[in-house]
N, CA, C and O atoms as a DFTB+ gen file, in Angstrom:
428 C
 N C O
     1  1      11.224      22.254      29.494
     2  2      12.245      21.778      28.362
     3  2      11.757      20.689      27.727
     4  3      10.947      19.910      28.230
     5  1      12.296      20.588      26.452
     6  2      11.966      19.691      25.510
     7  2      12.918      18.368      25.801
     8  3      14.141      18.479      25.892
     9  1      12.246      17.137      25.934
    10  2      13.018      16.075      26.254
    11  2      13.451      15.421      24.771
    12  3      12.562      15.027      24.016
    13  1      14.760      15.332      24.423
    14  2      15.162      14.875      23.248
    15  2      14.823      13.420      22.989
    16  3      14.682      13.055      21.822
    17  1      14.683      12.569      23.981
    18  2      14.465      11.263      23.757
    19  2      12.884      11.164      23.465
    20  3      12.500      10.265      22.718
    21  1      12.079      11.937      23.954
    22  2      10.663      11.847      23.576
    23  2      10.415      12.364      22.122
    24  3       9.420      11.990      21.501
    25  1      11.345      13.242      21.574
    26  2      11.146      13.764      20.206
    27  2      11.736      12.651      19.285
    28  3      11.274      12.489      18.156
    29  1      12.693      11.932      19.736
    30  2      13.363      10.831      18.919
    31  2      12.226       9.841      18.786
    32  3      11.937       9.386      17.679
    33  1      11.557       9.488      19.907
    34  2      10.667       8.541      19.872
    35  2       9.360       8.712      19.256
    36  3       8.696       7.762      18.840
    37  1       8.976       9.995      19.196
    38  2       7.857      10.445      18.397
    39  2       8.140      10.422      16.887
    40  3       7.272      10.147      16.058
    41  1       9.553      10.762      16.550
    42  2       9.796      10.875      15.002
    43  2       9.902       9.308      14.619
    44  3       9.541       8.945      13.499
    45  1      10.385       8.421      15.531
    46  2      10.370       6.920      15.143
    47  2       9.040       6.455      14.971
    48  3       8.792       5.738      14.001
    49  1       8.109       6.779      15.816
    50  2       6.789       6.404      15.805
    51  2       6.063       6.970      14.385
    52  3       5.263       6.263      13.773
    53  1       6.369       8.082      14.014
    54  2       5.902       8.642      12.764
    55  2       6.376       8.060      11.572
    56  3       5.685       7.961      10.559
    57  1       7.750       7.603      11.689
    58  2       8.369       7.056      10.587
    59  2       7.685       5.542      10.460
    60  3       7.397       5.118       9.341
    61  1       7.493       4.922      11.386
    62  2       6.869       3.584      11.451
    63  2       5.498       3.622      11.002
    64  3       5.114       2.686      10.299
    65  1       4.680       4.572      11.300
    66  2       3.399       4.885      10.862
    67  2       3.320       5.020       9.344
    68  3       2.478       4.464       8.638
    69  1       4.346       5.864       8.907
    70  2       4.463       6.273       7.519
    71  2       4.651       4.935       6.576
    72  3       4.071       4.688       5.519
    73  1       5.596       4.173       7.245
    74  2       5.960       2.956       6.488
    75  2       4.749       1.966       6.373
    76  3       4.555       1.273       5.374
    77  1       4.004       1.964       7.418
    78  2       2.871       0.934       7.274
    79  2       1.701       1.473       6.403
    80  3       0.935       0.759       5.757
    81  1       1.667       2.873       6.475
    82  2       0.569       3.326       5.429
    83  2       0.956       3.051       4.033
    84  3       0.173       2.698       3.151
    85  1       2.382       3.263       3.884
    86  2       2.822       3.234       2.468
    87  2       2.509       1.728       1.992
    88  3       2.055       1.430       0.888
    89  1       2.846       0.803       3.063
    90  2       2.706      -0.533       2.546
    91  2       1.254      -0.999       2.319
    92  3       0.955      -1.879       1.512
    93  1       0.415      -0.365       3.064
    94  2      -1.223      -0.598       2.930
    95  2      -1.590      -0.032       1.581
    96  3      -2.326      -0.643       0.807
    97  1      -1.040       1.199       1.303
    98  2      -1.443       1.941      -0.017
    99  2      -0.912       1.068      -1.121
   100  3      -1.582       0.966      -2.148
   101  1       0.345       0.366      -0.991
   102  2       0.834      -0.413      -2.072
   103  2       0.039      -1.562      -2.338
   104  3      -0.189      -1.920      -3.493
   105  1      -0.437      -2.218      -1.249
   106  2      -1.111      -3.312      -1.296
   107  2      -2.524      -3.101      -1.904
   108  3      -2.998      -3.929      -2.681
   109  1      -3.132      -2.069      -1.566
   110  2      -4.290      -1.632      -2.190
   111  2      -4.329      -1.437      -3.557
   112  3      -5.217      -1.926      -4.255
   113  1      -3.285      -0.649      -4.057
   114  2      -2.991      -0.467      -5.513
   115  2      -2.762      -1.736      -6.165
   116  3      -3.107      -1.840      -7.342
   117  1      -2.273      -2.639      -5.619
   118  2      -1.800      -3.828      -6.270
   119  2      -3.068      -4.682      -6.510
   120  3      -3.288      -5.262      -7.573
   121  1      -3.955      -4.712      -5.334
   122  2      -5.209      -5.535      -5.482
   123  2      -6.178      -4.863      -6.494
   124  3      -6.818      -5.526      -7.310
   125  1      -6.245      -3.610      -6.405
   126  2      -7.110      -2.883      -7.424
   127  2      -6.704      -3.002      -8.828
   128  3      -7.540      -3.084      -9.727
   129  1      -5.357      -3.013      -9.053
   130  2      -4.769      -3.296     -10.331
   131  2      -5.169      -4.541     -10.992
   132  3      -5.610      -4.669     -12.135
   133  1      -4.919      -5.568      -9.978
   134  2      -5.159      -7.070     -10.370
   135  2      -6.793      -7.217     -10.568
   136  3      -7.220      -7.953     -11.458
   137  1      -7.578      -6.576      -9.808
   138  2      -9.020      -6.758     -10.049
   139  2      -9.382      -5.947     -11.475
   140  3     -10.166      -6.423     -12.295
   141  1      -8.826      -4.889     -11.625
   142  2      -9.078      -4.211     -12.858
   143  2      -8.717      -5.047     -14.191
   144  3      -9.397      -5.052     -15.217
   145  1      -7.534      -5.740     -13.979
   146  2      -7.036      -6.568     -15.069
   147  2      -8.034      -7.741     -15.336
   148  3      -8.300      -8.073     -16.491
   149  1      -8.548      -8.321     -14.322
   150  2      -9.412      -9.415     -14.377
   151  2     -10.762      -8.971     -15.134
   152  3     -11.336      -9.635     -15.996
   153  1     -11.176      -7.641     -14.608
   154  2     -12.355      -7.087     -15.348
   155  2     -12.056      -6.783     -16.868
   156  3     -12.882      -7.030     -17.746
   157  1     -10.888      -6.261     -17.102
   158  2     -10.592      -6.078     -18.530
   159  2     -10.712      -7.262     -19.274
   160  3     -11.296      -7.196     -20.356
   161  1     -10.214      -8.446     -18.844
   162  2     -10.117      -9.612     -19.516
   163  2     -11.473     -10.099     -19.764
   164  3     -11.768     -10.603     -20.848
   165  1     -12.426      -9.954     -18.674
   166  2     -13.808     -10.393     -18.910
   167  2     -14.571      -9.389     -19.870
   168  3     -15.417      -9.843     -20.639
   169  1     -14.308      -8.126     -19.843
   170  2     -14.883      -7.285     -20.929
   171  2     -14.457      -7.655     -22.306
   172  3     -15.247      -7.693     -23.249
   173  1     -13.138      -7.936     -22.402
   174  2     -12.737      -8.309     -23.824
   175  2     -13.417      -9.548     -24.309
   176  3     -13.849      -9.718     -25.449
   177  1     -13.466     -10.443     -23.258
   178  2     -14.124     -11.661     -23.630
   179  2     -15.590     -11.546     -23.966
   180  3     -16.082     -12.231     -24.863
   181  1     -16.310     -10.663     -23.234
   182  2     -17.772     -10.433     -23.482
   183  2     -17.830      -9.833     -24.966
   184  3     -18.661     -10.270     -25.762
   185  1     -16.937      -8.831     -25.318
   186  2     -16.979      -8.165     -26.461
   187  2     -16.721      -9.197     -27.636
   188  3     -17.276      -9.147     -28.734
   189  1     -15.928     -10.002     -27.292
   190  2     -15.497     -11.032     -28.426
   191  2     -16.744     -11.869     -28.732
   192  3     -17.185     -12.030     -29.870
   193  1     -17.335     -12.448     -27.484
   194  2     -18.543     -13.315     -27.577
   195  2     -19.640     -12.637     -28.295
   196  3     -20.322     -13.272     -29.100
   197  1     -19.865     -11.325     -28.042
   198  2     -20.885     -10.627     -28.754
   199  2     -20.712     -10.554     -30.228
   200  3     -21.611     -10.877     -31.004
   201  1     -19.477     -10.099     -30.628
   202  2     -19.211     -10.227     -32.160
   203  2     -19.434     -11.459     -32.776
   204  3     -19.984     -11.529     -33.875
   205  1     -19.003     -12.554     -32.078
   206  2     -19.066     -13.923     -32.593
   207  2     -20.585     -14.348     -32.681
   208  3     -21.008     -14.909     -33.692
   209  1     -21.389     -14.070     -31.604
   210  2     -22.787     -14.224     -31.782
   211  2     -23.538     -13.469     -32.680
   212  3     -24.516     -13.917     -33.277
   213  1     -23.042     -12.165     -32.808
   214  2     -23.792     -11.333     -33.813
   215  2     -23.611     -11.718     -35.299
   216  3     -24.445     -11.566     -36.193
   217  1     -22.185     -12.323     -35.416
   218  2     -21.845     -13.039     -36.844
   219  2     -22.833     -14.113     -37.014
   220  3     -23.500     -14.144     -38.048
   221  1     -22.992     -15.024     -36.064
   222  2     -23.863     -16.162     -36.253
   223  2     -25.362     -15.752     -36.477
   224  3     -26.156     -16.424     -37.135
   225  1     -25.601     -14.769     -35.956
   226  2     -27.117     -14.378     -36.115
   227  2     -27.202     -13.862     -37.380
   228  3     -28.153     -14.250     -38.060
   229  1     -26.383     -13.030     -37.887
   230  2     -26.314     -12.510     -39.190
   231  2     -26.259     -13.573     -40.272
   232  3     -26.976     -13.549     -41.273
   233  1     -25.412     -14.452     -40.016
   234  2     -25.326     -15.538     -41.048
   235  2     -26.661     -16.376     -41.034
   236  3     -27.147     -16.768     -42.095
   237  1     -27.220     -16.633     -39.868
   238  2     -28.451     -17.551     -39.759
   239  2     -29.601     -16.787     -40.607
   240  3     -30.414     -17.350     -41.340
   241  1     -29.513     -15.434     -40.372
   242  2     -30.696     -14.648     -41.104
   243  2     -30.536     -14.634     -42.634
   244  3     -31.496     -14.407     -43.370
   245  1     -29.362     -14.871     -43.068
   246  2     -29.123     -14.871     -44.527
   247  2     -29.713     -16.265     -45.106
   248  3     -30.086     -16.328     -46.277
   249  1     -29.781     -17.342     -44.263
   250  2     -30.466     -18.569     -44.674
   251  2     -31.715     -18.650     -44.311
   252  3     -31.979     -19.435     -43.400
   253  1     -32.665     -17.960     -44.852
   254  2     -33.971     -17.796     -44.516
   255  2     -34.775     -19.022     -44.616
   256  3     -35.639     -19.189     -43.755
   257  1     -34.626     -19.882     -45.513
   258  2     -35.502     -21.029     -45.707
   259  2     -35.378     -22.184     -44.807
   260  3     -36.082     -23.185     -44.944
   261  1     -34.442     -22.051     -43.836
   262  2     -34.129     -23.166     -42.921
   263  2     -35.255     -23.472     -41.722
   264  3     -35.501     -24.584     -41.255
   265  1     -35.874     -22.207     -41.344
   266  2     -36.898     -22.225     -40.347
   267  2     -38.140     -21.418     -40.764
   268  3     -38.068     -20.480     -41.559
   269  1     -39.239     -21.814     -40.209
   270  2     -40.483     -20.920     -40.430
   271  2     -40.222     -19.505     -40.290
   272  3     -39.650     -19.072     -39.290
   273  1     -40.591     -18.791     -41.196
   274  2     -40.161     -17.199     -41.087
   275  2     -40.784     -16.524     -39.880
   276  3     -40.118     -15.721     -39.227
   277  1     -41.970     -16.803     -39.576
   278  2     -42.430     -16.061     -38.394
   279  2     -41.878     -16.448     -37.091
   280  3     -41.891     -15.609     -36.190
   281  1     -41.374     -17.665     -36.874
   282  2     -40.560     -18.041     -35.699
   283  2     -39.319     -17.447     -35.851
   284  3     -38.808     -16.898     -34.875
   285  1     -38.721     -17.473     -36.980
   286  2     -37.414     -17.065     -37.138
   287  2     -37.336     -15.436     -36.884
   288  3     -36.336     -14.946     -36.358
   289  1     -38.394     -14.680     -37.269
   290  2     -38.485     -13.128     -37.145
   291  2     -38.707     -12.885     -35.536
   292  3     -38.112     -12.008     -34.910
   293  1     -39.634     -13.777     -34.977
   294  2     -39.835     -13.566     -33.488
   295  2     -38.565     -13.806     -32.764
   296  3     -38.183     -12.987     -31.928
   297  1     -37.925     -14.815     -33.015
   298  2     -36.733     -15.235     -32.121
   299  2     -35.729     -14.091     -32.623
   300  3     -35.134     -13.405     -31.791
   301  1     -35.572     -13.919     -33.845
   302  2     -34.526     -13.023     -34.267
   303  2     -34.574     -11.561     -33.737
   304  3     -33.569     -10.894     -33.493
   305  1     -35.908     -11.122     -33.581
   306  2     -36.185      -9.817     -32.749
   307  2     -35.768      -9.952     -31.526
   308  3     -35.018      -9.054     -31.144
   309  1     -36.054     -10.937     -30.647
   310  2     -35.666     -11.114     -29.335
   311  2     -34.091     -10.959     -29.165
   312  3     -33.507     -10.118     -28.483
   313  1     -33.551     -11.957     -29.938
   314  2     -32.019     -11.847     -30.085
   315  2     -31.431     -10.578     -30.407
   316  3     -30.419     -10.173     -29.836
   317  1     -32.094      -9.868     -31.395
   318  2     -31.472      -8.590     -31.718
   319  2     -31.650      -7.531     -30.468
   320  3     -30.770      -6.715     -30.194
   321  1     -32.740      -7.625     -29.830
   322  2     -32.882      -6.843     -28.666
   323  2     -31.908      -6.989     -27.480
   324  3     -31.419      -6.068     -26.828
   325  1     -31.697      -8.427     -27.305
   326  2     -30.694      -8.657     -26.306
   327  2     -29.283      -8.304     -26.635
   328  3     -28.523      -7.856     -25.776
   329  1     -28.946      -8.493     -27.811
   330  2     -27.680      -8.131     -28.390
   331  2     -27.548      -6.461     -28.276
   332  3     -26.502      -5.897     -27.954
   333  1     -28.557      -5.911     -28.536
   334  2     -28.623      -4.428     -28.598
   335  2     -28.100      -3.968     -27.075
   336  3     -27.158      -3.234     -26.776
   337  1     -29.053      -4.666     -26.229
   338  2     -28.741      -4.342     -24.724
   339  2     -27.202      -4.554     -24.315
   340  3     -26.577      -3.746     -23.629
   341  1     -26.728      -5.633     -24.779
   342  2     -25.311      -6.063     -24.523
   343  2     -24.513      -5.021     -25.016
   344  3     -23.661      -4.572     -24.249
   345  1     -24.613      -4.546     -26.135
   346  2     -23.829      -3.485     -26.807
   347  2     -23.941      -2.197     -25.943
   348  3     -22.942      -1.571     -25.589
   349  1     -25.125      -1.860     -25.643
   350  2     -25.283      -0.672     -24.819
   351  2     -24.514      -0.778     -23.563
   352  3     -23.877       0.205     -23.183
   353  1     -24.509      -1.890     -22.873
   354  2     -23.775      -1.928     -21.706
   355  2     -22.312      -1.949     -21.930
   356  3     -21.569      -1.378     -21.131
   357  1     -21.879      -2.536     -22.907
   358  2     -20.375      -2.484     -23.282
   359  2     -19.948      -1.217     -23.595
   360  3     -18.953      -0.753     -23.038
   361  1     -20.708      -0.460     -24.597
   362  2     -20.224       0.775     -25.106
   363  2     -20.550       1.984     -24.235
   364  3     -19.741       2.908     -24.164
   365  1     -21.700       2.014     -23.571
   366  2     -22.086       3.231     -22.760
   367  2     -22.012       3.041     -21.362
   368  3     -21.980       4.060     -20.671
   369  1     -21.976       1.824     -20.751
   370  2     -21.891       1.587     -19.379
   371  2     -20.355       1.705     -18.776
   372  3     -19.391       2.145     -19.403
   373  1     -20.347       1.300     -17.653
   374  2     -18.866       1.358     -16.895
   375  2     -18.023       0.316     -17.649
   376  3     -16.807       0.386     -17.468
   377  1     -18.434      -0.515     -18.362
   378  2     -17.603      -1.545     -18.929
   379  2     -16.654      -0.799     -20.075
   380  3     -15.529      -1.182     -20.394
   381  1     -17.321       0.292     -20.596
   382  2     -16.491       0.907     -21.686
   383  2     -15.043       1.410     -21.158
   384  3     -14.061       1.468     -21.898
   385  1     -15.034       1.737     -19.896
   386  2     -13.964       2.401     -19.415
   387  2     -12.739       1.370     -19.259
   388  3     -11.583       1.742     -19.054
   389  1     -13.145       0.005     -19.385
   390  2     -12.299      -1.158     -19.325
   391  2     -11.647      -1.429     -20.700
   392  3     -10.540      -1.949     -20.841
   393  1     -12.358      -1.070     -21.573
   394  2     -11.902      -1.588     -22.975
   395  2     -11.016      -0.465     -23.655
   396  3     -11.129       0.716     -23.328
   397  1     -10.151      -0.895     -24.595
   398  2      -9.326       0.190     -25.270
   399  2     -10.263       1.021     -26.075
   400  3     -11.250       0.527     -26.619
   401  1      -9.982       2.181     -26.146
   402  2     -10.752       3.165     -27.010
   403  2     -10.560       2.943     -28.514
   404  3      -9.447       2.664     -28.960
   405  1     -11.603       3.060     -29.271
   406  2     -11.600       2.771     -30.689
   407  2     -11.623       4.033     -31.531
   408  3     -12.409       4.934     -31.240
   409  1     -10.731       4.146     -32.645
   410  2     -10.926       5.339     -33.307
   411  2     -12.171       5.205     -34.253
   412  3     -12.338       4.102     -34.775
   413  1     -13.000       6.141     -34.511
   414  2     -14.077       6.046     -35.175
   415  2     -13.942       6.617     -36.653
   416  3     -14.951       6.933     -37.284
   417  1     -12.811       6.726     -37.123
   418  2     -12.353       7.229     -38.452
   419  2     -12.277       8.649     -38.495
   420  3     -12.446       9.295     -37.461
   421  1     -12.037       9.210     -39.599
   422  2     -11.663      10.582     -39.851
   423  2     -12.978      11.398     -40.206
   424  3     -13.890      10.875     -40.846
   425  1     -13.027      12.716     -39.752
   426  2     -14.272      13.496     -40.101
   427  2     -14.070      14.176     -41.528
   428  3     -14.966      14.866     -42.015
C-alpha cells in the first residue's frame, strides 16, 4: 500500500527544491543582468573614447606644420593602426553585442 504521509513528505520536498532552484535561477539572472549592464557601460565609454581620440588625431593631422612630418607620419600611422584594431574589436568582436545596433542608411 501507498503511505499517504510519505507522498505528502515527498511532495513537500519537491516543492521546497523547486523554490530553492527558482531562487537560485533568479539570483543568477540578476547577477548576469548586472554584469551585462556594467559591460555595456564600459563598451559605450570605450566607443565614446575612440570617437574623441579619432577626432583629436584627425584635428592634429590637419595642423601639419606643428611637428616634423616624418615623425608625425610614423606616429600617425601607429595611432591609426591601433585605432583600427580598437574599431575592429568594438564592431566585429563580442563587444558589438553589447552596443545598440546602428542603422547604416537606406539602400
